[in-house]
PDB file of N, CA and C in Angstrom:
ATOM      1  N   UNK Q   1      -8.318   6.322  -2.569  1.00  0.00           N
ATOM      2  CA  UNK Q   1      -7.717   6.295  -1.265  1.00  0.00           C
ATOM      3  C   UNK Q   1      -7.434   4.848  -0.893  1.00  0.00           C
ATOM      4  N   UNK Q   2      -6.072   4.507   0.053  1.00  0.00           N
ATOM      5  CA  UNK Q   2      -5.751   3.465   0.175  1.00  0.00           C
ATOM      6  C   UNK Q   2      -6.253   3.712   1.653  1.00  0.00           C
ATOM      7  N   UNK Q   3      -6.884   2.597   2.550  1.00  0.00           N
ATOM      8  CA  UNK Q   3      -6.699   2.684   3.995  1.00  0.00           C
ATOM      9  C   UNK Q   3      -6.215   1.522   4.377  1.00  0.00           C
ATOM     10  N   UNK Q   4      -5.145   1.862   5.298  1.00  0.00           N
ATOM     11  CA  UNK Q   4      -4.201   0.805   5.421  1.00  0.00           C
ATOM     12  C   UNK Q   4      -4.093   0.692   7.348  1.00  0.00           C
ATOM     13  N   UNK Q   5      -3.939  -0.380   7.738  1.00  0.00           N
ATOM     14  CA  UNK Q   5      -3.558  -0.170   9.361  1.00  0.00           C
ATOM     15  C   UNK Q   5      -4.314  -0.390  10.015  1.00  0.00           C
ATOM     16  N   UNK Q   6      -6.134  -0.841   9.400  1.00  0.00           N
ATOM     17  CA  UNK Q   6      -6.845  -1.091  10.364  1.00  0.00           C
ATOM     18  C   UNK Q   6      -7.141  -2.883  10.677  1.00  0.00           C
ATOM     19  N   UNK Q   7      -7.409  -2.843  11.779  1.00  0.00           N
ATOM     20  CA  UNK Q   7      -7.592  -4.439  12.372  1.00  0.00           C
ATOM     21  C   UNK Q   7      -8.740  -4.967  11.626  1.00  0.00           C
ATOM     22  N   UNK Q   8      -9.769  -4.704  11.416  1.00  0.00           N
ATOM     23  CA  UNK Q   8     -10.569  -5.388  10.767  1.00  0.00           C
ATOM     24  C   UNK Q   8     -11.222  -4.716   9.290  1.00  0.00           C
ATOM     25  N   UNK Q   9     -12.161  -5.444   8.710  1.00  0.00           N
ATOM     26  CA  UNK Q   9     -12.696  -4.918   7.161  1.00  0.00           C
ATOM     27  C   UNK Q   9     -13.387  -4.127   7.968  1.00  0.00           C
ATOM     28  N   UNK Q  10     -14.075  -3.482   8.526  1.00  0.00           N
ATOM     29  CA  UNK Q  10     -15.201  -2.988   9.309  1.00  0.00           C
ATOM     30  C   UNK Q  10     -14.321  -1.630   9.719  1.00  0.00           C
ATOM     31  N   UNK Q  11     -13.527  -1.999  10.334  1.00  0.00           N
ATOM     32  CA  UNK Q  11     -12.521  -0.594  10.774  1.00  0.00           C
ATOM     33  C   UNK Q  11     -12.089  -0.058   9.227  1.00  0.00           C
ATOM     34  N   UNK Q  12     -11.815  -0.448   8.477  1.00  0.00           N
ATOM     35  CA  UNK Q  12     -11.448   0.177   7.021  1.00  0.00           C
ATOM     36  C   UNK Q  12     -12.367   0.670   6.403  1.00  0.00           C
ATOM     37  N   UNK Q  13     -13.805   0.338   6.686  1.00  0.00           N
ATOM     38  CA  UNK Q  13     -15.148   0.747   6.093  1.00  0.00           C
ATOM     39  C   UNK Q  13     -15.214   2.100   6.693  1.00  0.00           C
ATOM     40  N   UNK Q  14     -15.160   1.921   7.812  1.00  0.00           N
ATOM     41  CA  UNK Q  14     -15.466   3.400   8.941  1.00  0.00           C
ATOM     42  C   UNK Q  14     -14.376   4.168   8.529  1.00  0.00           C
ATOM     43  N   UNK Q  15     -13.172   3.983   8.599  1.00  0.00           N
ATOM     44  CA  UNK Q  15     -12.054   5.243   8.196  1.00  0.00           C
ATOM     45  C   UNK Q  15     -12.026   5.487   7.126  1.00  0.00           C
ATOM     46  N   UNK Q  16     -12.594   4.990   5.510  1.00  0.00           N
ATOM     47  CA  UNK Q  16     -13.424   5.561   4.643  1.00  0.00           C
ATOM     48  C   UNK Q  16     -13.910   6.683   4.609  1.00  0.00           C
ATOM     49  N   UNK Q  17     -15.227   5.812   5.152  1.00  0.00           N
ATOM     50  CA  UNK Q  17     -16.414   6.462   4.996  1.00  0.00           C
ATOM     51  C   UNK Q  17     -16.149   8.446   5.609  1.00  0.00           C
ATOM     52  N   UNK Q  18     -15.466   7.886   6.957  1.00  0.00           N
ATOM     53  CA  UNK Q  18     -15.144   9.075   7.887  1.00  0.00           C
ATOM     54  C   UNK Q  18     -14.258  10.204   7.056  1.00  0.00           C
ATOM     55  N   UNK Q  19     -13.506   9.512   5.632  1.00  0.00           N
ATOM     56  CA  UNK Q  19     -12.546  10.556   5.293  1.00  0.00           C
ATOM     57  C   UNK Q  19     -13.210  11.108   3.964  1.00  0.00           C
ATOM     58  N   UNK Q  20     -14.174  10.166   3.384  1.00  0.00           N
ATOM     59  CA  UNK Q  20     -14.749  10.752   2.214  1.00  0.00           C
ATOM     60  C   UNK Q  20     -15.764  12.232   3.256  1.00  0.00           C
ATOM     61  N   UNK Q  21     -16.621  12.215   4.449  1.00  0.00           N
ATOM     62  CA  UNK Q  21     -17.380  13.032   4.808  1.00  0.00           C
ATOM     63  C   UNK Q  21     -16.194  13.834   4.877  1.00  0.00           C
ATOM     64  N   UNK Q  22     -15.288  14.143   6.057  1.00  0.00           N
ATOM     65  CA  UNK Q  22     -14.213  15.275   5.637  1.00  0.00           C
ATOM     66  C   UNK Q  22     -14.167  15.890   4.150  1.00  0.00           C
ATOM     67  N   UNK Q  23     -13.639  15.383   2.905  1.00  0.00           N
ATOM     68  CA  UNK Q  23     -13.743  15.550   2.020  1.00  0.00           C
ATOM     69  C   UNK Q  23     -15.145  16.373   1.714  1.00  0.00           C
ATOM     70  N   UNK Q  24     -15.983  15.823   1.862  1.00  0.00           N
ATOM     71  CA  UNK Q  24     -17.578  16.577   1.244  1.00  0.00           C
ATOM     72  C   UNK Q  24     -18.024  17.860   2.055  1.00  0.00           C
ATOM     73  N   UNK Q  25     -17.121  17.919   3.294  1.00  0.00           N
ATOM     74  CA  UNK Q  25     -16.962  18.738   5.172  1.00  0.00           C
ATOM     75  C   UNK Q  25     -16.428  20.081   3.752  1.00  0.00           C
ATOM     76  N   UNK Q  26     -15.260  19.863   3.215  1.00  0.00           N
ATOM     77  CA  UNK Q  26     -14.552  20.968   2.358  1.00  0.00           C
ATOM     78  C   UNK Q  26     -15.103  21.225   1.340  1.00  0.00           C
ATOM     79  N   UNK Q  27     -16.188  20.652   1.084  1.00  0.00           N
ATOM     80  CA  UNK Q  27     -16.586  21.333  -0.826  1.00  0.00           C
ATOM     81  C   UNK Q  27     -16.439  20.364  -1.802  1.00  0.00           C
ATOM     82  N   UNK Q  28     -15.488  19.395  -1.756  1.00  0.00           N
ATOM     83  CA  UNK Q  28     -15.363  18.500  -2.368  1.00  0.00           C
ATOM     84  C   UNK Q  28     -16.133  17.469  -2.938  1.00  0.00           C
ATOM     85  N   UNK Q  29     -16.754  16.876  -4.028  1.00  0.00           N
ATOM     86  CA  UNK Q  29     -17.546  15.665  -4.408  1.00  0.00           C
ATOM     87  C   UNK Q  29     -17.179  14.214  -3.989  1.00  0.00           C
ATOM     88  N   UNK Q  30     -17.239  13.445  -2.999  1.00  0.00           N
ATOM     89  CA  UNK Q  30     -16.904  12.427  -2.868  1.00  0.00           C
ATOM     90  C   UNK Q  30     -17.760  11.444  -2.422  1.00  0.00           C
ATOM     91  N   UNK Q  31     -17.181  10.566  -2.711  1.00  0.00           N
ATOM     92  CA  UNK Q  31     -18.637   9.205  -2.552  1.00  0.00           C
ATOM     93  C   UNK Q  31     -17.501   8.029  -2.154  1.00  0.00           C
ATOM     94  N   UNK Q  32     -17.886   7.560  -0.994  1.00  0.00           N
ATOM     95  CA  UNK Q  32     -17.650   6.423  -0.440  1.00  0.00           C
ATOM     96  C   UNK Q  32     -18.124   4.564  -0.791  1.00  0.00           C
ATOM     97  N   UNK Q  33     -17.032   3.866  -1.413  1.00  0.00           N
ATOM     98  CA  UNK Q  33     -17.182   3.019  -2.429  1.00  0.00           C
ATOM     99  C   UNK Q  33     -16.506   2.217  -1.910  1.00  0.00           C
ATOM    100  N   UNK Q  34     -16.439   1.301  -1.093  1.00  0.00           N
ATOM    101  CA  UNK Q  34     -15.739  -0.022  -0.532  1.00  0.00           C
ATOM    102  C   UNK Q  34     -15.281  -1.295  -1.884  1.00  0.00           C
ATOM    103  N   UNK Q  35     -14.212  -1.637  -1.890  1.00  0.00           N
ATOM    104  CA  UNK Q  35     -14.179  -2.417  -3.077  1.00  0.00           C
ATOM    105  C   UNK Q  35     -12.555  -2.792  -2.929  1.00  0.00           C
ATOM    106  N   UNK Q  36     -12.818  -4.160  -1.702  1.00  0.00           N
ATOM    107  CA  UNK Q  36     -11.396  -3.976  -1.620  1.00  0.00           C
ATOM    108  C   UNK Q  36     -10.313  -5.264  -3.012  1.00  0.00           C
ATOM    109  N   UNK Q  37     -11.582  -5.678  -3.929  1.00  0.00           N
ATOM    110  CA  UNK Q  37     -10.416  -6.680  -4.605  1.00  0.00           C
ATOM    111  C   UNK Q  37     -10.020  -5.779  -5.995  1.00  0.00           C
ATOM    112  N   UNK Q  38     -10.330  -4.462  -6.157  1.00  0.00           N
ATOM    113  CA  UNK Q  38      -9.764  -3.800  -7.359  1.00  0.00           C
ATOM    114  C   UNK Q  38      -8.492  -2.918  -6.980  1.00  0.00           C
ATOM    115  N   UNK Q  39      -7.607  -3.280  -5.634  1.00  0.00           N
ATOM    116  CA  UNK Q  39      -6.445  -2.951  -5.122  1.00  0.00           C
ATOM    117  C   UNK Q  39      -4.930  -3.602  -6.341  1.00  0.00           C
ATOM    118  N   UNK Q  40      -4.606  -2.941  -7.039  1.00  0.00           N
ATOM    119  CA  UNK Q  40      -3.876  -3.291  -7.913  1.00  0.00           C
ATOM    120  C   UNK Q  40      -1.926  -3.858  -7.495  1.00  0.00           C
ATOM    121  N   UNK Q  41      -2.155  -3.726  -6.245  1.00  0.00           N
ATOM    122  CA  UNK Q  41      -0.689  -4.225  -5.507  1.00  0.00           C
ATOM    123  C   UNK Q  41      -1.041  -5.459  -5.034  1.00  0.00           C
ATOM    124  N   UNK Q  42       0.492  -5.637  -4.634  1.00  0.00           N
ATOM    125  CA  UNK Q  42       0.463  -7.071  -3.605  1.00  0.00           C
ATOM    126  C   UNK Q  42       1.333  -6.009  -2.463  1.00  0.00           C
ATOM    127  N   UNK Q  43       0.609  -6.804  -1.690  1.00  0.00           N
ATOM    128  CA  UNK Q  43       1.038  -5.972   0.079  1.00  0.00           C
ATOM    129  C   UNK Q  43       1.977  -7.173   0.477  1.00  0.00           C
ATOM    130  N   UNK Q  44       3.451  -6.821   0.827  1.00  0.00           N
ATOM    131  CA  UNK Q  44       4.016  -8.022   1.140  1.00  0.00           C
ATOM    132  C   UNK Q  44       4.775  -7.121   2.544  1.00  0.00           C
ATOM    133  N   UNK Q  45       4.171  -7.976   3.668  1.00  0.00           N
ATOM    134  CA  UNK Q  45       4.437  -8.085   4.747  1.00  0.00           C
ATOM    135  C   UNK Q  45       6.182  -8.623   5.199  1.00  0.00           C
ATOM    136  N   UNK Q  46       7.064  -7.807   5.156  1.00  0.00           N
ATOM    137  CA  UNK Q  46       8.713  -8.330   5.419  1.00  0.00           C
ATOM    138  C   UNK Q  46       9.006  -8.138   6.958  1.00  0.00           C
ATOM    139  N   UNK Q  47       9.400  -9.418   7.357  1.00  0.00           N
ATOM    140  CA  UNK Q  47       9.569  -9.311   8.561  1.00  0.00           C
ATOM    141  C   UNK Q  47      11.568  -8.974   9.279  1.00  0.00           C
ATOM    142  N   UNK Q  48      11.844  -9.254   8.795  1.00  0.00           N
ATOM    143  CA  UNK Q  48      13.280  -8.122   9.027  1.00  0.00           C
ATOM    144  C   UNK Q  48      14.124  -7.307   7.685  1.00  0.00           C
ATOM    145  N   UNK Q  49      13.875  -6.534   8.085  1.00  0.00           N
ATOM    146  CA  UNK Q  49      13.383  -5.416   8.811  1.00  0.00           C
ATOM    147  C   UNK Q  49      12.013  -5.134   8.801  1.00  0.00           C
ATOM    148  N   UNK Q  50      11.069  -4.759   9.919  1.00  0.00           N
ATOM    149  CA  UNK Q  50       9.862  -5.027   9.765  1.00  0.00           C
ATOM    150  C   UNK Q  50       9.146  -4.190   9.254  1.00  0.00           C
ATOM    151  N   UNK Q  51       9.075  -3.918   7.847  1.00  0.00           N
ATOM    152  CA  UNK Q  51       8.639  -3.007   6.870  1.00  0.00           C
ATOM    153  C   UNK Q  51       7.349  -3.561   5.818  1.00  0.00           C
ATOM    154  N   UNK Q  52       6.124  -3.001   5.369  1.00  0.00           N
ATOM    155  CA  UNK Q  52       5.114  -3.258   4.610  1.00  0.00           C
ATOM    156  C   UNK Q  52       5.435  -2.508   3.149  1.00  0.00           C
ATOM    157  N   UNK Q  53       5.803  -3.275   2.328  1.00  0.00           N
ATOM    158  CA  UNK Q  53       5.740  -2.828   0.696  1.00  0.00           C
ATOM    159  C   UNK Q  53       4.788  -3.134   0.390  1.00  0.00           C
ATOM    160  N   UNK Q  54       4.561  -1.762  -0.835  1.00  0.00           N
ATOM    161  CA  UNK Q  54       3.150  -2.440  -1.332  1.00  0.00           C
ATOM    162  C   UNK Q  54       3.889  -2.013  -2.921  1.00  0.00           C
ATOM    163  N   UNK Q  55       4.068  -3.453  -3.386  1.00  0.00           N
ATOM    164  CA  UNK Q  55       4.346  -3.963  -5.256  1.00  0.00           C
ATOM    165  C   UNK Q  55       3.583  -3.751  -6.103  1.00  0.00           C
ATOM    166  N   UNK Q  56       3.432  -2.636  -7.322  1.00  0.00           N
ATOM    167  CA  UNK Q  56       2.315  -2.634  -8.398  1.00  0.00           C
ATOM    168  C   UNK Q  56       3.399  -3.533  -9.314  1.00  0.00           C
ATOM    169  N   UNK Q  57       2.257  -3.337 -10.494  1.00  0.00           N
ATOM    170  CA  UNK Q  57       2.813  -4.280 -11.736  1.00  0.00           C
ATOM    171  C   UNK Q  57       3.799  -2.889 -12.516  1.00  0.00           C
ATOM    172  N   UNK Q  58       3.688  -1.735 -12.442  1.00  0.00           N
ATOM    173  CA  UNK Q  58       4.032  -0.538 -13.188  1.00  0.00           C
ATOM    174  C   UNK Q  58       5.497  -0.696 -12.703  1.00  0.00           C
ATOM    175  N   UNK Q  59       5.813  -1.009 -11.591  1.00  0.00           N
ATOM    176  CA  UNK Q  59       6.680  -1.281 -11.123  1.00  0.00           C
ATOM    177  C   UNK Q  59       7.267  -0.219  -9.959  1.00  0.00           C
ATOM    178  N   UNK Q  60       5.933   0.447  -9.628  1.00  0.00           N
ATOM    179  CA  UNK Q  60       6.542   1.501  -8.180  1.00  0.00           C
ATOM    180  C   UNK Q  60       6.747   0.746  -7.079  1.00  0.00           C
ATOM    181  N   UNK Q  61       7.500   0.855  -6.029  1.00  0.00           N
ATOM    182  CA  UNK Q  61       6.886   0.308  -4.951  1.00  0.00           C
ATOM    183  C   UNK Q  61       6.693   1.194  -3.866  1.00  0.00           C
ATOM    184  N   UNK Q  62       5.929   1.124  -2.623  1.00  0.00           N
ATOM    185  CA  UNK Q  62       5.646   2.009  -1.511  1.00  0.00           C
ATOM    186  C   UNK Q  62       6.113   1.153  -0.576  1.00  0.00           C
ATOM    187  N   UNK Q  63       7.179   1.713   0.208  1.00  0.00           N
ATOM    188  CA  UNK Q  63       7.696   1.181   1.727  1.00  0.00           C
ATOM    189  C   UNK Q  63       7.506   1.890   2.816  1.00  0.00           C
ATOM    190  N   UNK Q  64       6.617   1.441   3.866  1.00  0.00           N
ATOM    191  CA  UNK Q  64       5.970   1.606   4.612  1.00  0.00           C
ATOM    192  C   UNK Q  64       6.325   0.599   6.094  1.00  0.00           C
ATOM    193  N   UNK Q  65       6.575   2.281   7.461  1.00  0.00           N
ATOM    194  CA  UNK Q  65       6.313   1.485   8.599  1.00  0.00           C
ATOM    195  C   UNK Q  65       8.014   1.604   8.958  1.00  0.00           C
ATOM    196  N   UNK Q  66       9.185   1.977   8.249  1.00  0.00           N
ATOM    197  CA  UNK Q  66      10.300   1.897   8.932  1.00  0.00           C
ATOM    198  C   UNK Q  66      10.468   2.976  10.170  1.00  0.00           C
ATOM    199  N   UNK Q  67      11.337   2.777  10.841  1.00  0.00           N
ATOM    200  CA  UNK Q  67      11.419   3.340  11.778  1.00  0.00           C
ATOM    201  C   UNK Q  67      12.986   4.195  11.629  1.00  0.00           C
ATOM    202  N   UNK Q  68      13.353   4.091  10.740  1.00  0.00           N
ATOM    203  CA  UNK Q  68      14.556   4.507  10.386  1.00  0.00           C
ATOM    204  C   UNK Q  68      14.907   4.319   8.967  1.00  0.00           C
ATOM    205  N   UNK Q  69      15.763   5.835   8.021  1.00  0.00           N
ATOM    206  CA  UNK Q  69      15.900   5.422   6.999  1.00  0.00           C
ATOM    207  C   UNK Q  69      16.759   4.213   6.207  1.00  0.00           C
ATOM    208  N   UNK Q  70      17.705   3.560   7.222  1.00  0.00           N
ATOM    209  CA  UNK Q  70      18.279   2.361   6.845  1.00  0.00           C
ATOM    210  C   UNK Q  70      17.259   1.205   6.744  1.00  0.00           C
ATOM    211  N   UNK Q  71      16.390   1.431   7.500  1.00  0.00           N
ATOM    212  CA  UNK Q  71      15.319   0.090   7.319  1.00  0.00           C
ATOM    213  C   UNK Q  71      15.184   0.089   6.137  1.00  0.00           C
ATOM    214  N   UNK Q  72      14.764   1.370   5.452  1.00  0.00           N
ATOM    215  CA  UNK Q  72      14.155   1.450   3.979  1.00  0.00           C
ATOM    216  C   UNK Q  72      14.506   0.907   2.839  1.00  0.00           C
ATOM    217  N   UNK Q  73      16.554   1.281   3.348  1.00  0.00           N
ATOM    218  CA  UNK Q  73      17.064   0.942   2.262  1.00  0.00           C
ATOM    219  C   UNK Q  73      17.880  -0.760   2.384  1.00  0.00           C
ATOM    220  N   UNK Q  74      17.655  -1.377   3.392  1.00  0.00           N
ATOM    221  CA  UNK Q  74      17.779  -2.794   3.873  1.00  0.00           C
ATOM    222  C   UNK Q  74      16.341  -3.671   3.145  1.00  0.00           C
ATOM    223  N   UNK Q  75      15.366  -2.792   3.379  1.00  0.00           N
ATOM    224  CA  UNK Q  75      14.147  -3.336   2.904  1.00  0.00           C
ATOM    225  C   UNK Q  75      14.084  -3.918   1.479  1.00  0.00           C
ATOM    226  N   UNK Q  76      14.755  -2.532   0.745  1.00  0.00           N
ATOM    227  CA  UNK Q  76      14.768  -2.872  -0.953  1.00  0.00           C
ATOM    228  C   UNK Q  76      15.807  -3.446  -1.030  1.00  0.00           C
ATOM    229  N   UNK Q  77      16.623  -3.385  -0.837  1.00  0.00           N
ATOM    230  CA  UNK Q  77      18.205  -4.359  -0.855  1.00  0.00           C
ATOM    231  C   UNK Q  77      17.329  -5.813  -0.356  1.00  0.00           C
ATOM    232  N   UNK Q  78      16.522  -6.602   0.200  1.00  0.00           N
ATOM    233  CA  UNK Q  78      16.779  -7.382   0.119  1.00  0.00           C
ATOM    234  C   UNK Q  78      15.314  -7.620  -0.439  1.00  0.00           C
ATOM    235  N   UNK Q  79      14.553  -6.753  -1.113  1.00  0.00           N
ATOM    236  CA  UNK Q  79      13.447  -7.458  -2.182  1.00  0.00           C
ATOM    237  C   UNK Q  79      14.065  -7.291  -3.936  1.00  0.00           C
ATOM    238  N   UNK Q  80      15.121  -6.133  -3.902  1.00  0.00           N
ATOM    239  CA  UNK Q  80      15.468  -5.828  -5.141  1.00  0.00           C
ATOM    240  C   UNK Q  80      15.539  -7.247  -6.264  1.00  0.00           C
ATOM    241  N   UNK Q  81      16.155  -8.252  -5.657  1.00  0.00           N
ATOM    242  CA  UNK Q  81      16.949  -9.769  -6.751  1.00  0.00           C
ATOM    243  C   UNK Q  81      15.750 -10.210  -6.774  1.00  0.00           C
ATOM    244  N   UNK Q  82      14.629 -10.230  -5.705  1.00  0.00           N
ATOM    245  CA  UNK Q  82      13.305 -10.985  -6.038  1.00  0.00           C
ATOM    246  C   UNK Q  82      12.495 -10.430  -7.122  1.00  0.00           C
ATOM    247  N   UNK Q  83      12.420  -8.971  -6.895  1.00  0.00           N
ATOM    248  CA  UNK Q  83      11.356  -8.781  -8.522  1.00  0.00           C
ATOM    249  C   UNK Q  83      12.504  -8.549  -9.521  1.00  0.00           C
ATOM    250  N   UNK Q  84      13.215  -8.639  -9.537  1.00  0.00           N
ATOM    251  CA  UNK Q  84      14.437  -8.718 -10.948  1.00  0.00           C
ATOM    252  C   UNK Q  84      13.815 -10.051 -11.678  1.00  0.00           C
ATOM    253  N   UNK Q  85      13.904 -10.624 -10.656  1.00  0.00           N
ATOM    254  CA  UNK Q  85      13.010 -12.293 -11.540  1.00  0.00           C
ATOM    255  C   UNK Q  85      12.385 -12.053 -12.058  1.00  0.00           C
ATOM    256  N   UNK Q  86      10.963 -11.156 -11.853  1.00  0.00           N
ATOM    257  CA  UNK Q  86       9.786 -11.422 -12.407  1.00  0.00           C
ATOM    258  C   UNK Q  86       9.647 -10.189 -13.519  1.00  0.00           C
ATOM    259  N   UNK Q  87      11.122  -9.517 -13.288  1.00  0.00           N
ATOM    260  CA  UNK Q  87      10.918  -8.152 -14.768  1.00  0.00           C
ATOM    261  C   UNK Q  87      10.005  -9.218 -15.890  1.00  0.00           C
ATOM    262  N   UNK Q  88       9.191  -7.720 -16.654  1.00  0.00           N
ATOM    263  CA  UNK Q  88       8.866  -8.520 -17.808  1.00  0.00           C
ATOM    264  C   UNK Q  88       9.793  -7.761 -19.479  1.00  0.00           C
ATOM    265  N   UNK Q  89       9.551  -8.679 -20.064  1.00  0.00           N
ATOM    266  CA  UNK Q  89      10.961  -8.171 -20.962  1.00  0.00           C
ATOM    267  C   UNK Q  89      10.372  -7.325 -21.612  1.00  0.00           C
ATOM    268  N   UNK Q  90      11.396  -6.417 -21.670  1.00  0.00           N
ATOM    269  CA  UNK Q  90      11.203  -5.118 -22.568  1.00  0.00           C
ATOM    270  C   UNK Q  90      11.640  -5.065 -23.751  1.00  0.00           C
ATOM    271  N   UNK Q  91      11.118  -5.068 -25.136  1.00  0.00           N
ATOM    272  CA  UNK Q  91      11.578  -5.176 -26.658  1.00  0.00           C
ATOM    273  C   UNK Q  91      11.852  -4.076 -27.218  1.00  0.00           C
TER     274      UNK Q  91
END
């Protein structure tokens, strides 16, 4: 689980913790494990349009926070030429 949106490390601990008990609430096995530097993205904060991507290395990305579907596609239109740079070459 990603928790994303809260103001402090402390608020991200609690909305955890709170969603693994839901989880265990249904039957489910879950265990609550804080560990926020094995997050395998970079979270890049874009400020116009004011949208949150989050960049893996696999090369998905998650866009997050538009308020409209043109934001979305303004968003990647103007990160698209930046990770073109950093493709890694394919043989």
């Amino acid at each position: 689980m990603v928790c994303m949106g809260a103001k402090s490390e402390e608020q991200s601990r609690l909305a955890a913790r709170k969603y693994a008990r839901v989880i265990q609430k249904l039957g489910f096995p879950a265990k609550f494990q804080y560990e926020p530097e094995i997050f395998l993205g970079l979270i890049y904060r874009m400020k116009q349009p004011k949208i949150v991507l989050l960049i893996f290395v696999s090369g998905k990305i998650v866009l997050t926070g538009a308020k409209a579907r043109t934001e979305t596609y303004e968003a990647f239109e103007n990160i698209y030429p930046v990770l073109t740079g950093f493709r890694k070459n394919q043989h």
